[in-house]
Amino acid sequence: MNELESVQLKDRILEYLLENDNSKAEKVYKALDNPFNNFEQFRIVAQDMFIHHHKYFKIRQGFQFDENDSGKIYYITNLTKSFIEVGGFTAIYDQKERDLLIEQKVKKASDKKTLYWWVPITISALSLCFSAYAISRNSIGVTQKEIKEVNNKIDSLKSNFKKENDKLKSRIYEAEMLIAVYENDSI
């Protein structure tokens, strides 16, 4: 049984108890068409509900009439009905899945942000290396015109890198705003 099926079973248990009031564990198990191959697995799910969400679900020890009777009685609290009305355990599961998806998107955006930061720096470093190589190779016959051309190219590259950097900054800002909107929507 996967996690989604487990939370749906927990909701079914609470819904059954809302309709039928306090019930013995075996009766709930049979009423839900024996959702597991054995009763012990069902009891573990119910125990997990009690441990982690005891404000919606309670277990108490009843009388044991024979060895096949666990003597456990499941019952609801005054908060159970409103909990089921807002979606119950399935709503909690869905919210957790949405949060996980947002977290993955944020991580992916963060990884891209790091990549975009290194691109202009790498291009700048390479262009400086090529320029230095070209200047050192032709150091004897360099004219004033050639120096101006190189300076113009460097200025042009700087301008292009600045534009690219500004574009990337605006995309990062947009991503941060989207993240903020997702965080506000999830609350």
PDB file of C-alpha atoms in Angstrom, residues 54-146:
ATOM      1  CA  HIS A  54      -4.615  11.942  18.142  1.00  0.00           C
ATOM      2  CA  LYS A  55      -6.682  15.117  18.146  1.00  0.00           C
ATOM      3  CA  TYR A  56      -8.888  13.570  15.416  1.00  0.00           C
ATOM      4  CA  PHE A  57      -8.810   9.893  16.363  1.00  0.00           C
ATOM      5  CA  LYS A  58      -8.625   7.970  19.632  1.00  0.00           C
ATOM      6  CA  ILE A  59      -8.096   4.351  20.583  1.00  0.00           C
ATOM      7  CA  ARG A  60      -9.012   2.890  23.908  1.00  0.00           C
ATOM      8  CA  GLN A  61      -8.829  -0.580  25.304  1.00  0.00           C
ATOM      9  CA  GLY A  62     -12.188  -2.292  25.646  1.00  0.00           C
ATOM     10  CA  PHE A  63     -13.108  -5.672  27.042  1.00  0.00           C
ATOM     11  CA  GLN A  64     -11.749  -8.742  25.315  1.00  0.00           C
ATOM     12  CA  PHE A  65     -14.339 -11.441  24.903  1.00  0.00           C
ATOM     13  CA  ASP A  66     -12.151 -14.004  23.170  1.00  0.00           C
ATOM     14  CA  GLU A  67      -8.629 -14.335  21.802  1.00  0.00           C
ATOM     15  CA  ASN A  68      -9.646 -13.131  18.295  1.00  0.00           C
ATOM     16  CA  ASP A  69     -10.924  -9.853  19.746  1.00  0.00           C
ATOM     17  CA  SER A  70      -8.283  -7.127  20.138  1.00  0.00           C
ATOM     18  CA  GLY A  71     -10.471  -5.212  22.546  1.00  0.00           C
ATOM     19  CA  LYS A  72      -9.497  -1.958  20.820  1.00  0.00           C
ATOM     20  CA  ILE A  73     -12.256   0.587  20.320  1.00  0.00           C
ATOM     21  CA  TYR A  74     -11.828   3.371  17.793  1.00  0.00           C
ATOM     22  CA  TYR A  75     -13.626   6.636  18.337  1.00  0.00           C
ATOM     23  CA  ILE A  76     -13.635  10.183  17.066  1.00  0.00           C
ATOM     24  CA  THR A  77     -13.113  13.510  18.775  1.00  0.00           C
ATOM     25  CA  ASN A  78     -15.010  16.761  18.446  1.00  0.00           C
ATOM     26  CA  LEU A  79     -12.494  17.900  15.786  1.00  0.00           C
ATOM     27  CA  THR A  80     -12.870  14.896  13.479  1.00  0.00           C
ATOM     28  CA  LYS A  81     -15.872  16.145  11.502  1.00  0.00           C
ATOM     29  CA  SER A  82     -14.289  19.507  10.645  1.00  0.00           C
ATOM     30  CA  PHE A  83     -11.016  17.732   9.787  1.00  0.00           C
ATOM     31  CA  ILE A  84     -12.782  15.476   7.276  1.00  0.00           C
ATOM     32  CA  GLU A  85     -14.748  18.433   5.853  1.00  0.00           C
ATOM     33  CA  VAL A  86     -11.522  20.271   4.954  1.00  0.00           C
ATOM     34  CA  GLY A  87     -10.102  17.214   3.191  1.00  0.00           C
ATOM     35  CA  GLY A  88      -8.690  15.089   5.989  1.00  0.00           C
ATOM     36  CA  PHE A  89      -5.474  13.165   5.571  1.00  0.00           C
ATOM     37  CA  THR A  90      -5.742  13.351   1.777  1.00  0.00           C
ATOM     38  CA  ALA A  91      -5.578  17.164   1.935  1.00  0.00           C
ATOM     39  CA  ILE A  92      -2.467  16.952   4.116  1.00  0.00           C
ATOM     40  CA  TYR A  93      -0.900  14.530   1.628  1.00  0.00           C
ATOM     41  CA  ASP A  94      -1.804  16.769  -1.347  1.00  0.00           C
ATOM     42  CA  GLN A  95      -0.313  19.833   0.369  1.00  0.00           C
ATOM     43  CA  LYS A  96       2.871  17.918   1.125  1.00  0.00           C
ATOM     44  CA  GLU A  97       3.130  16.867  -2.538  1.00  0.00           C
ATOM     45  CA  ARG A  98       2.606  20.471  -3.722  1.00  0.00           C
ATOM     46  CA  ASP A  99       5.273  21.705  -1.291  1.00  0.00           C
ATOM     47  CA  LEU A 100       7.677  19.058  -2.558  1.00  0.00           C
ATOM     48  CA  LEU A 101       7.026  20.082  -6.172  1.00  0.00           C
ATOM     49  CA  ILE A 102       7.622  23.760  -5.342  1.00  0.00           C
ATOM     50  CA  GLU A 103      10.818  22.845  -3.513  1.00  0.00           C
ATOM     51  CA  GLN A 104      12.043  20.951  -6.589  1.00  0.00           C
ATOM     52  CA  LYS A 105      11.225  23.920  -8.844  1.00  0.00           C
ATOM     53  CA  VAL A 106      13.080  26.288  -6.514  1.00  0.00           C
ATOM     54  CA  LYS A 107      16.121  24.016  -6.521  1.00  0.00           C
ATOM     55  CA  LYS A 108      16.033  23.820 -10.308  1.00  0.00           C
ATOM     56  CA  ALA A 109      15.748  27.618 -10.583  1.00  0.00           C
ATOM     57  CA  SER A 110      18.616  28.011  -8.122  1.00  0.00           C
ATOM     58  CA  ASP A 111      20.792  25.698 -10.191  1.00  0.00           C
ATOM     59  CA  LYS A 112      20.066  27.723 -13.332  1.00  0.00           C
ATOM     60  CA  LYS A 113      20.856  30.941 -11.471  1.00  0.00           C
ATOM     61  CA  THR A 114      24.334  29.614 -10.680  1.00  0.00           C
ATOM     62  CA  LEU A 115      24.866  28.636 -14.312  1.00  0.00           C
ATOM     63  CA  TYR A 116      23.842  32.046 -15.640  1.00  0.00           C
ATOM     64  CA  TRP A 117      26.234  33.798 -13.291  1.00  0.00           C
ATOM     65  CA  TRP A 118      29.259  31.906 -14.619  1.00  0.00           C
ATOM     66  CA  VAL A 119      28.515  32.306 -18.323  1.00  0.00           C
ATOM     67  CA  PRO A 120      29.397  36.026 -18.649  1.00  0.00           C
ATOM     68  CA  ILE A 121      32.474  35.666 -16.464  1.00  0.00           C
ATOM     69  CA  THR A 122      33.760  32.743 -18.533  1.00  0.00           C
ATOM     70  CA  ILE A 123      33.184  34.579 -21.798  1.00  0.00           C
ATOM     71  CA  SER A 124      34.942  37.674 -20.443  1.00  0.00           C
ATOM     72  CA  ALA A 125      37.946  35.657 -19.305  1.00  0.00           C
ATOM     73  CA  LEU A 126      38.219  33.900 -22.665  1.00  0.00           C
ATOM     74  CA  SER A 127      38.000  37.164 -24.597  1.00  0.00           C
ATOM     75  CA  LEU A 128      40.727  38.685 -22.422  1.00  0.00           C
ATOM     76  CA  CYS A 129      42.963  35.662 -23.055  1.00  0.00           C
ATOM     77  CA  PHE A 130      42.435  35.873 -26.824  1.00  0.00           C
ATOM     78  CA  SER A 131      43.099  39.611 -26.767  1.00  0.00           C
ATOM     79  CA  ALA A 132      46.276  39.174 -24.748  1.00  0.00           C
ATOM     80  CA  TYR A 133      47.450  36.436 -27.100  1.00  0.00           C
ATOM     81  CA  ALA A 134      46.729  38.536 -30.180  1.00  0.00           C
ATOM     82  CA  ILE A 135      48.500  41.566 -28.723  1.00  0.00           C
ATOM     83  CA  SER A 136      51.565  39.592 -27.664  1.00  0.00           C
ATOM     84  CA  ARG A 137      51.798  37.876 -31.044  1.00  0.00           C
ATOM     85  CA  ASN A 138      51.657  41.110 -33.049  1.00  0.00           C
ATOM     86  CA  SER A 139      53.449  43.324 -30.569  1.00  0.00           C
ATOM     87  CA  ILE A 140      55.918  44.712 -33.098  1.00  0.00           C
ATOM     88  CA  GLY A 141      53.577  45.759 -35.910  1.00  0.00           C
ATOM     89  CA  VAL A 142      50.620  47.053 -33.878  1.00  0.00           C
ATOM     90  CA  THR A 143      49.203  50.323 -35.072  1.00  0.00           C
ATOM     91  CA  GLN A 144      47.134  52.837 -33.223  1.00  0.00           C
ATOM     92  CA  LYS A 145      44.145  51.872 -35.389  1.00  0.00           C
ATOM     93  CA  GLU A 146      44.382  48.203 -34.397  1.00  0.00           C
TER      94      GLU A 146
END
